[in-house]
Amino acid sequence: MAEPLIELRGVTKRFPGMKALDGVDFRIEPAEILCLAGENGSGKSTLIKIVSGVYDFDEGTLLIDGVPVSGFSPRAAIAAGIQVIYQDFSLFPSLTVAENLAMGRLLSEGRRFIAPAECRRLGAEALARLDVTIDLDARVGELSTADRQIVAIARALMSETRLLIMDEPTTALTGREVDRLFALVREIQAKGIAVLFVSHKMREMLEISDRICVFRNGRKVEEGPTADFTEARITRAMTGQDLGHERYVWTGDAAAEPRLRVEGLSVGDAVRDVSLELRAGEIVGLSGLLGSGRTELALALFGMEPDHRGAIFLDGRALALTSVPEAVEAGIAYVPEDRLSEGLFMSQSIARNVVASAIDRATRGPFLSDEAVTTLAERTVDDMRIATTDVDKQVGKLSGGNQQRVIIGRWLLTGPRVLILNGPTVGVDVGSKAEIHRRIRDLAVTDGLAVLMISDDVPELLHNCNRILLMHRGAIVDDLDPRGLEEDDIHTRLKTLR
Amino acid sequence: MNHLAKLMRRSETAVFLIVLAIMIVIGLINPAFWQADNLFNLLRANVIIGIMALSVLIVMVSGGIDVSFPAFAAAAMYLTVLAMNAYGHEGVLLPFIGATLIGLLCGLANAFFIHTFRMIPLIVTLGSASVVRGLLLGLVGTSIVNIDRMPPALIAFGRSSLEIGGAKLSVMVFVYLGLAVLVWLLLTRTMTGRSIFAYGDDAESAKRVGFNTRRTVYVAYGLAGALAGFAGLLHASMIWLANPRDFVGYELDVIAAVVLGGASIFGGRGSVLGTLLGVFLLVLIKNSLIIMRIDNTWQGVVIGCVIVVATALTAWRDRKTLA
């Protein structure tokens, strides 16, 4: 048998106060697609950084083609044919596609001058290798995320690449784009290049990889051919426990006045004549391809699309939602898709983030009371099981799952009657995800909160919703009862909408 | 068709059309506007602001901002003129090299602080401007070198012109355009130039790809300083006067011109052609205000509005391309 492309033997990496990797044996074979699974903090990122030469390690050996290597550096990793595509792609939006592609080569040749014709030639070669066409003269900033990713891949494959590491490459892609990416990954594999794939999405891991390697708390806990794995087994390996998979059942009164009633809502061309009802305690899923109008619908319900037409009723009372304060006042809460840019104040403390939407509950007279802020924050931390002991900690230092809990917790303080969640667990690891789901279900059952859950994650919808709405081109085209439905039913339905 | 659409989307085209429209309107009000004399004067008025705008463009593309160039220009100009007088130097080549070097050193000092301590460029350049002006006035002197004491060689150089169609076009216009071509070549045809764009886009990624980002910062600010120093002395030779308190308030005009030309204050975006057009537009606006006898104080209001509107338009454009 041939030597593994890269092998780690008993590698340990310590950081102050913790072992990020603990005696890990790990290998990547030539031309295989290997998936790395694990929760945040499980050691995945550390492993990637060791393999790409960014981190040194404390114990163990690293072998390339069976030969032990010492003093492995990023430069040495590139020389060995290891390329990493980071989540942000590291591209330059104001340079052209051709320049972005050619830059690395020209730099490594120590060039001083740059000729557009040569850039275009190098760029065209790189794209031709992947058999894709993208306008070489377009600025990268004008491309879609999927095209940017392809440029990043093409750039990574310009040198003699033997291993391509992709860190959560599907996070920002739509379903069709993921399919295209996977086709590309298989082509790359066919050229004899190994791919190390990091993803949070089980379905994707099972679909694309040859082998799966699961990490937990800095140790490799499972490893094997993908055929041996199921979602449940990966989850168990990642979290060390079985997560409940019983579906949500709504037992409310279907004849009661709906909590939220929307009639003939239109927002420009994005949402067309949508009517829907949400009853107390219901968790209603909303899915559809990107651009289906689902986000615009949510924004309209949150007062962010003042030019909408149609009527919105809360508990039978008509609302004129033309601004966010009006929506909040009425009892509508919205957790946005992108918590980094829309939801959280990253450099501020947990406490300040938590009270941001409910400032009037933390005042004494006209002033903000530190004591009240701390009390509210501590209660939220407790309630949402946010993993910290210090409410003054910066939100930016929490994991994605905990950040998401901070946002949800914040909105719960406003005492909402309708909670709209847009991608509630995007980029959140399995354990946190289960925790967030549990909390949302609790709220629906005990407080009678009506929840609208927008998501691309089909298992998440099936598991948590008592109804699932599908949107297409601005209209609701399906109102599904998840009982008796399987994941594939919904995927098939979504595919026919394309 | 596609090419035309692309052309229309470029901000340079928009600025060009605005310039054209204003020129036509002014020409209708006062046909004397189109006389060669007037147009050549207008071009001459572009030179100093234009060279300074090139300096600011480089810094802005790198994602920074520079408000120290007027101080550097004043220092380079005043020190060089004093030195020329002290040594009775009769050439102009050496003095211009000297002024450029003074500007370069000041710019490198900016780069040192910005790169070494990861400081915000606005703060660094505000500080260095204040220090340089203070030292110049405190240590060197405050008296204006008038025309009777200006080095004759410098005056002669500043006066040199070409006769075209019976009107005189200052040679300095060609110096300015020559520098513009050099800066254009640097920004678009050299790795260093592209590294300035890359750095302005994303400093971290630039590093990852393998650019020497320290060098990029030093080149950007050093070059900006050098251009400012050169522009300073050129200014003295064109107005036959060296005033150490000169160039106060130029920051606003120059930055306005660069932003008008389509550069983004967030870095990564900007072109030499756009900057030339922006400078021309700004000078045109200021000139027409003077022709229309609008008070000096109101000019500030107009320029301020122009900056805000131009920035709002670029921000709006950027948001649209993102969406």
mmCIF file of N, CA, C and O in Angstrom, chain A residues 78 86 88-96 99 102-104 106-107 111-116 135 137-139 141-142 148 155, chain B residues 6 9-10 188-192 194-195 197-202 204-212 215 267-269 321-322:
data_model
loop_
_atom_site.group_PDB
_atom_site.id
_atom_site.type_symbol
_atom_site.label_atom_id
_atom_site.label_comp_id
_atom_site.label_asym_id
_atom_site.label_seq_id
_atom_site.Cartn_x
_atom_site.Cartn_y
_atom_site.Cartn_z
ATOM 1 N N ILE A 78 2.983 24.724 1.567
ATOM 2 C CA ILE A 78 2.664 25.061 0.181
ATOM 3 C C ILE A 78 3.606 24.311 -0.762
ATOM 4 O O ILE A 78 3.196 23.759 -1.783
ATOM 5 N N TYR A 86 -9.723 29.347 2.919
ATOM 6 C CA TYR A 86 -10.347 29.805 4.155
ATOM 7 C C TYR A 86 -11.779 30.209 3.876
ATOM 8 O O TYR A 86 -12.176 30.410 2.738
ATOM 9 N N ASP A 88 -13.201 32.962 4.331
ATOM 10 C CA ASP A 88 -13.360 34.277 3.685
ATOM 11 C C ASP A 88 -12.709 34.303 2.301
ATOM 12 O O ASP A 88 -12.665 35.340 1.658
ATOM 13 N N PHE A 89 -12.177 33.208 1.844
ATOM 14 C CA PHE A 89 -11.567 33.036 0.521
ATOM 15 C C PHE A 89 -10.255 33.791 0.309
ATOM 16 O O PHE A 89 -9.522 33.508 -0.615
ATOM 17 N N SER A 90 -9.972 34.810 1.136
ATOM 18 C CA SER A 90 -8.756 35.613 0.951
ATOM 19 C C SER A 90 -8.583 36.128 -0.474
ATOM 20 O O SER A 90 -7.489 36.087 -1.022
ATOM 21 N N LEU A 91 -9.658 36.574 -1.074
ATOM 22 C CA LEU A 91 -9.549 37.165 -2.410
ATOM 23 C C LEU A 91 -9.558 38.687 -2.284
ATOM 24 O O LEU A 91 -9.887 39.218 -1.236
ATOM 25 N N PHE A 92 -9.223 39.347 -3.397
ATOM 26 C CA PHE A 92 -9.208 40.798 -3.390
ATOM 27 C C PHE A 92 -10.334 41.335 -4.249
ATOM 28 O O PHE A 92 -10.275 41.277 -5.462
ATOM 29 N N PRO A 93 -11.383 41.875 -3.618
ATOM 30 C CA PRO A 93 -12.569 42.282 -4.360
ATOM 31 C C PRO A 93 -12.297 43.347 -5.424
ATOM 32 O O PRO A 93 -12.984 43.384 -6.432
ATOM 33 N N SER A 94 -11.312 44.216 -5.214
ATOM 34 C CA SER A 94 -11.160 45.285 -6.207
ATOM 35 C C SER A 94 -10.226 44.897 -7.344
ATOM 36 O O SER A 94 -10.098 45.632 -8.307
ATOM 37 N N LEU A 95 -9.582 43.750 -7.249
ATOM 38 C CA LEU A 95 -8.774 43.286 -8.377
ATOM 39 C C LEU A 95 -9.636 42.395 -9.271
ATOM 40 O O LEU A 95 -10.642 41.846 -8.830
ATOM 41 N N THR A 96 -9.201 42.246 -10.519
ATOM 42 C CA THR A 96 -9.987 41.425 -11.438
ATOM 43 C C THR A 96 -9.792 39.943 -11.125
ATOM 44 O O THR A 96 -8.875 39.560 -10.394
ATOM 45 N N GLU A 99 -6.373 38.859 -12.206
ATOM 46 C CA GLU A 99 -5.306 39.274 -11.296
ATOM 47 C C GLU A 99 -5.303 38.449 -10.018
ATOM 48 O O GLU A 99 -4.243 38.051 -9.519
ATOM 49 N N ALA A 102 -3.717 35.180 -10.908
ATOM 50 C CA ALA A 102 -2.309 35.201 -11.293
ATOM 51 C C ALA A 102 -1.390 35.665 -10.177
ATOM 52 O O ALA A 102 -0.200 35.349 -10.172
ATOM 53 N N MET A 103 -1.961 36.400 -9.212
ATOM 54 C CA MET A 103 -1.139 37.074 -8.219
ATOM 55 C C MET A 103 -0.153 36.159 -7.498
ATOM 56 O O MET A 103 1.029 36.476 -7.390
ATOM 57 N N GLY A 104 -0.644 35.020 -7.030
ATOM 58 C CA GLY A 104 0.212 34.124 -6.258
ATOM 59 C C GLY A 104 1.414 33.671 -7.080
ATOM 60 O O GLY A 104 2.557 33.720 -6.619
ATOM 61 N N LEU A 106 2.725 35.090 -9.786
ATOM 62 C CA LEU A 106 3.625 36.200 -10.091
ATOM 63 C C LEU A 106 4.467 36.557 -8.867
ATOM 64 O O LEU A 106 5.643 36.871 -8.977
ATOM 65 N N LEU A 107 3.828 36.479 -7.695
ATOM 66 C CA LEU A 107 4.554 36.803 -6.470
ATOM 67 C C LEU A 107 5.662 35.798 -6.203
ATOM 68 O O LEU A 107 6.774 36.158 -5.848
ATOM 69 N N ARG A 111 8.061 38.627 -9.380
ATOM 70 C CA ARG A 111 7.862 39.626 -10.425
ATOM 71 C C ARG A 111 7.723 41.022 -9.836
ATOM 72 O O ARG A 111 7.217 41.194 -8.731
ATOM 73 N N ARG A 112 8.126 42.000 -10.627
ATOM 74 C CA ARG A 112 7.947 43.384 -10.210
ATOM 75 C C ARG A 112 6.829 44.032 -11.013
ATOM 76 O O ARG A 112 6.142 44.920 -10.560
ATOM 77 N N PHE A 113 6.684 43.578 -12.262
ATOM 78 C CA PHE A 113 5.677 44.208 -13.124
ATOM 79 C C PHE A 113 4.593 43.211 -13.468
ATOM 80 O O PHE A 113 4.780 42.001 -13.349
ATOM 81 N N ILE A 114 3.489 43.745 -13.901
ATOM 82 C CA ILE A 114 2.349 42.877 -14.139
ATOM 83 C C ILE A 114 1.725 43.288 -15.474
ATOM 84 O O ILE A 114 1.465 44.455 -15.710
ATOM 85 N N ALA A 115 1.589 42.327 -16.381
ATOM 86 C CA ALA A 115 1.010 42.631 -17.686
ATOM 87 C C ALA A 115 -0.384 42.035 -17.748
ATOM 88 O O ALA A 115 -0.559 40.851 -17.455
ATOM 89 N N PRO A 116 -1.380 42.835 -18.102
ATOM 90 C CA PRO A 116 -2.754 42.339 -18.117
ATOM 91 C C PRO A 116 -2.905 41.090 -18.979
ATOM 92 O O PRO A 116 -3.624 40.160 -18.611
ATOM 93 N N ASP A 135 -15.991 35.568 -16.134
ATOM 94 C CA ASP A 135 -15.405 36.722 -16.810
ATOM 95 C C ASP A 135 -14.094 37.122 -16.125
ATOM 96 O O ASP A 135 -14.089 37.525 -14.975
ATOM 97 N N ASP A 137 -12.173 39.584 -16.626
ATOM 98 C CA ASP A 137 -11.966 41.005 -16.395
ATOM 99 C C ASP A 137 -12.909 41.578 -15.348
ATOM 100 O O ASP A 137 -12.820 42.748 -15.008
ATOM 101 N N ALA A 138 -13.814 40.748 -14.848
ATOM 102 C CA ALA A 138 -14.731 41.239 -13.817
ATOM 103 C C ALA A 138 -13.959 41.407 -12.515
ATOM 104 O O ALA A 138 -13.011 40.678 -12.234
ATOM 105 N N ARG A 139 -14.366 42.400 -11.750
ATOM 106 C CA ARG A 139 -13.773 42.515 -10.420
ATOM 107 C C ARG A 139 -14.391 41.445 -9.532
ATOM 108 O O ARG A 139 -15.600 41.203 -9.606
ATOM 109 N N GLY A 141 -15.152 41.533 -6.542
ATOM 110 C CA GLY A 141 -16.206 42.085 -5.696
ATOM 111 C C GLY A 141 -17.579 42.044 -6.339
ATOM 112 O O GLY A 141 -18.592 42.127 -5.666
ATOM 113 N N GLU A 142 -17.600 41.922 -7.678
ATOM 114 C CA GLU A 142 -18.891 41.908 -8.361
ATOM 115 C C GLU A 142 -19.437 40.496 -8.539
ATOM 116 O O GLU A 142 -20.538 40.316 -9.044
ATOM 117 N N ARG A 148 -17.011 33.418 -6.426
ATOM 118 C CA ARG A 148 -15.803 33.768 -5.682
ATOM 119 C C ARG A 148 -15.120 32.525 -5.169
ATOM 120 O O ARG A 148 -13.897 32.399 -5.210
ATOM 121 N N ARG A 155 -7.552 29.258 -7.856
ATOM 122 C CA ARG A 155 -6.264 29.817 -7.456
ATOM 123 C C ARG A 155 -5.456 28.791 -6.665
ATOM 124 O O ARG A 155 -4.267 28.637 -6.867
ATOM 125 N N LYS B 6 -20.645 48.745 -19.866
ATOM 126 C CA LYS B 6 -19.563 48.743 -18.881
ATOM 127 C C LYS B 6 -19.022 50.153 -18.685
ATOM 128 O O LYS B 6 -18.774 50.592 -17.576
ATOM 129 N N ARG B 9 -21.197 52.302 -16.619
ATOM 130 C CA ARG B 9 -21.218 51.972 -15.185
ATOM 131 C C ARG B 9 -20.042 52.579 -14.436
ATOM 132 O O ARG B 9 -20.078 52.730 -13.229
ATOM 133 N N ARG B 10 -18.979 52.891 -15.162
ATOM 134 C CA ARG B 10 -17.783 53.395 -14.490
ATOM 135 C C ARG B 10 -18.014 54.790 -13.943
ATOM 136 O O ARG B 10 -18.651 55.630 -14.574
ATOM 137 N N THR B 188 -1.208 50.252 -11.774
ATOM 138 C CA THR B 188 -1.853 49.190 -12.542
ATOM 139 C C THR B 188 -0.890 48.184 -13.133
ATOM 140 O O THR B 188 -1.298 47.075 -13.476
ATOM 141 N N ARG B 189 0.375 48.539 -13.280
ATOM 142 C CA ARG B 189 1.268 47.647 -14.007
ATOM 143 C C ARG B 189 2.407 47.074 -13.168
ATOM 144 O O ARG B 189 3.243 46.353 -13.680
ATOM 145 N N THR B 190 2.460 47.437 -11.899
ATOM 146 C CA THR B 190 3.525 46.847 -11.084
ATOM 147 C C THR B 190 2.902 46.044 -9.950
ATOM 148 O O THR B 190 1.776 46.315 -9.526
ATOM 149 N N MET B 191 3.636 45.069 -9.490
ATOM 150 C CA MET B 191 3.171 44.261 -8.372
ATOM 151 C C MET B 191 2.989 45.136 -7.143
ATOM 152 O O MET B 191 2.053 44.967 -6.380
ATOM 153 N N THR B 192 3.909 46.098 -6.973
ATOM 154 C CA THR B 192 3.784 46.998 -5.824
ATOM 155 C C THR B 192 2.450 47.737 -5.883
ATOM 156 O O THR B 192 1.738 47.834 -4.887
ATOM 157 N N ARG B 194 -0.302 46.865 -7.443
ATOM 158 C CA ARG B 194 -1.429 45.956 -7.192
ATOM 159 C C ARG B 194 -1.475 45.568 -5.716
ATOM 160 O O ARG B 194 -2.539 45.311 -5.167
ATOM 161 N N SER B 195 -0.297 45.532 -5.089
ATOM 162 C CA SER B 195 -0.288 45.183 -3.666
ATOM 163 C C SER B 195 -0.969 46.281 -2.850
ATOM 164 O O SER B 195 -1.552 46.016 -1.809
ATOM 165 N N PHE B 197 -3.588 48.001 -3.856
ATOM 166 C CA PHE B 197 -5.010 47.686 -3.965
ATOM 167 C C PHE B 197 -5.376 46.506 -3.064
ATOM 168 O O PHE B 197 -6.361 46.534 -2.335
ATOM 169 N N ALA B 198 -4.555 45.457 -3.146
ATOM 170 C CA ALA B 198 -4.838 44.250 -2.361
ATOM 171 C C ALA B 198 -4.850 44.582 -0.874
ATOM 172 O O ALA B 198 -5.715 44.141 -0.128
ATOM 173 N N TYR B 199 -3.881 45.389 -0.463
ATOM 174 C CA TYR B 199 -3.792 45.760 0.947
ATOM 175 C C TYR B 199 -5.029 46.558 1.355
ATOM 176 O O TYR B 199 -5.577 46.375 2.436
ATOM 177 N N GLY B 200 -5.491 47.413 0.457
ATOM 178 C CA GLY B 200 -6.686 48.216 0.750
ATOM 179 C C GLY B 200 -7.940 47.364 0.828
ATOM 180 O O GLY B 200 -8.868 47.659 1.553
ATOM 181 N N ASP B 201 -7.952 46.280 0.062
ATOM 182 C CA ASP B 201 -9.087 45.365 0.106
ATOM 183 C C ASP B 201 -9.107 44.609 1.416
ATOM 184 O O ASP B 201 -10.106 44.552 2.106
ATOM 185 N N ASP B 202 -7.988 43.975 1.724
ATOM 186 C CA ASP B 202 -7.937 43.113 2.887
ATOM 187 C C ASP B 202 -6.476 42.863 3.235
ATOM 188 O O ASP B 202 -5.796 42.076 2.573
ATOM 189 N N GLU B 204 -5.070 41.358 5.670
ATOM 190 C CA GLU B 204 -4.735 40.007 6.123
ATOM 191 C C GLU B 204 -4.559 39.065 4.929
ATOM 192 O O GLU B 204 -3.604 38.290 4.859
ATOM 193 N N SER B 205 -5.488 39.154 3.970
ATOM 194 C CA SER B 205 -5.393 38.292 2.795
ATOM 195 C C SER B 205 -4.142 38.625 1.985
ATOM 196 O O SER B 205 -3.493 37.725 1.456
ATOM 197 N N ALA B 206 -3.824 39.906 1.904
ATOM 198 C CA ALA B 206 -2.649 40.313 1.146
ATOM 199 C C ALA B 206 -1.417 39.631 1.716
ATOM 200 O O ALA B 206 -0.551 39.151 0.989
ATOM 201 N N LYS B 207 -1.370 39.560 3.019
ATOM 202 C CA LYS B 207 -0.251 38.915 3.689
ATOM 203 C C LYS B 207 -0.229 37.428 3.363
ATOM 204 O O LYS B 207 0.810 36.850 3.059
ATOM 205 N N ARG B 208 -1.416 36.809 3.423
ATOM 206 C CA ARG B 208 -1.505 35.365 3.181
ATOM 207 C C ARG B 208 -1.042 34.991 1.779
ATOM 208 O O ARG B 208 -0.434 33.956 1.580
ATOM 209 N N VAL B 209 -1.387 35.835 0.798
ATOM 210 C CA VAL B 209 -1.006 35.518 -0.574
ATOM 211 C C VAL B 209 0.496 35.659 -0.763
ATOM 212 O O VAL B 209 1.065 35.069 -1.680
ATOM 213 N N GLY B 210 1.126 36.412 0.106
ATOM 214 C CA GLY B 210 2.569 36.503 0.021
ATOM 215 C C GLY B 210 3.095 37.897 -0.276
ATOM 216 O O GLY B 210 4.274 38.063 -0.559
ATOM 217 N N PHE B 211 2.222 38.908 -0.214
ATOM 218 C CA PHE B 211 2.728 40.267 -0.373
ATOM 219 C C PHE B 211 3.495 40.661 0.877
ATOM 220 O O PHE B 211 3.135 40.277 1.984
ATOM 221 N N ASN B 212 4.537 41.459 0.651
ATOM 222 C CA ASN B 212 5.242 42.047 1.776
ATOM 223 C C ASN B 212 4.472 43.309 2.151
ATOM 224 O O ASN B 212 4.668 44.372 1.570
ATOM 225 N N ARG B 215 6.235 46.568 3.248
ATOM 226 C CA ARG B 215 6.757 47.328 2.125
ATOM 227 C C ARG B 215 5.626 48.128 1.463
ATOM 228 O O ARG B 215 5.802 49.292 1.108
ATOM 229 N N GLY B 267 -10.839 52.075 0.869
ATOM 230 C CA GLY B 267 -9.705 51.404 0.256
ATOM 231 C C GLY B 267 -10.073 50.499 -0.897
ATOM 232 O O GLY B 267 -11.223 50.120 -1.084
ATOM 233 N N GLY B 268 -9.049 50.159 -1.692
ATOM 234 C CA GLY B 268 -9.235 49.205 -2.766
ATOM 235 C C GLY B 268 -9.811 49.772 -4.040
ATOM 236 O O GLY B 268 -9.814 49.123 -5.067
ATOM 237 N N ARG B 269 -10.317 50.971 -3.973
ATOM 238 C CA ARG B 269 -11.013 51.516 -5.117
ATOM 239 C C ARG B 269 -10.507 52.898 -5.467
ATOM 240 O O ARG B 269 -10.369 53.731 -4.593
ATOM 241 N N THR B 321 -23.893 47.279 -5.608
ATOM 242 C CA THR B 321 -23.146 46.155 -6.191
ATOM 243 C C THR B 321 -23.105 44.984 -5.219
ATOM 244 O O THR B 321 -23.070 43.841 -5.629
ATOM 245 N N LEU B 322 -23.108 45.309 -3.936
ATOM 246 C CA LEU B 322 -23.092 44.224 -2.950
ATOM 247 C C LEU B 322 -24.395 43.435 -2.984
ATOM 248 O O LEU B 322 -24.416 42.227 -2.873
#
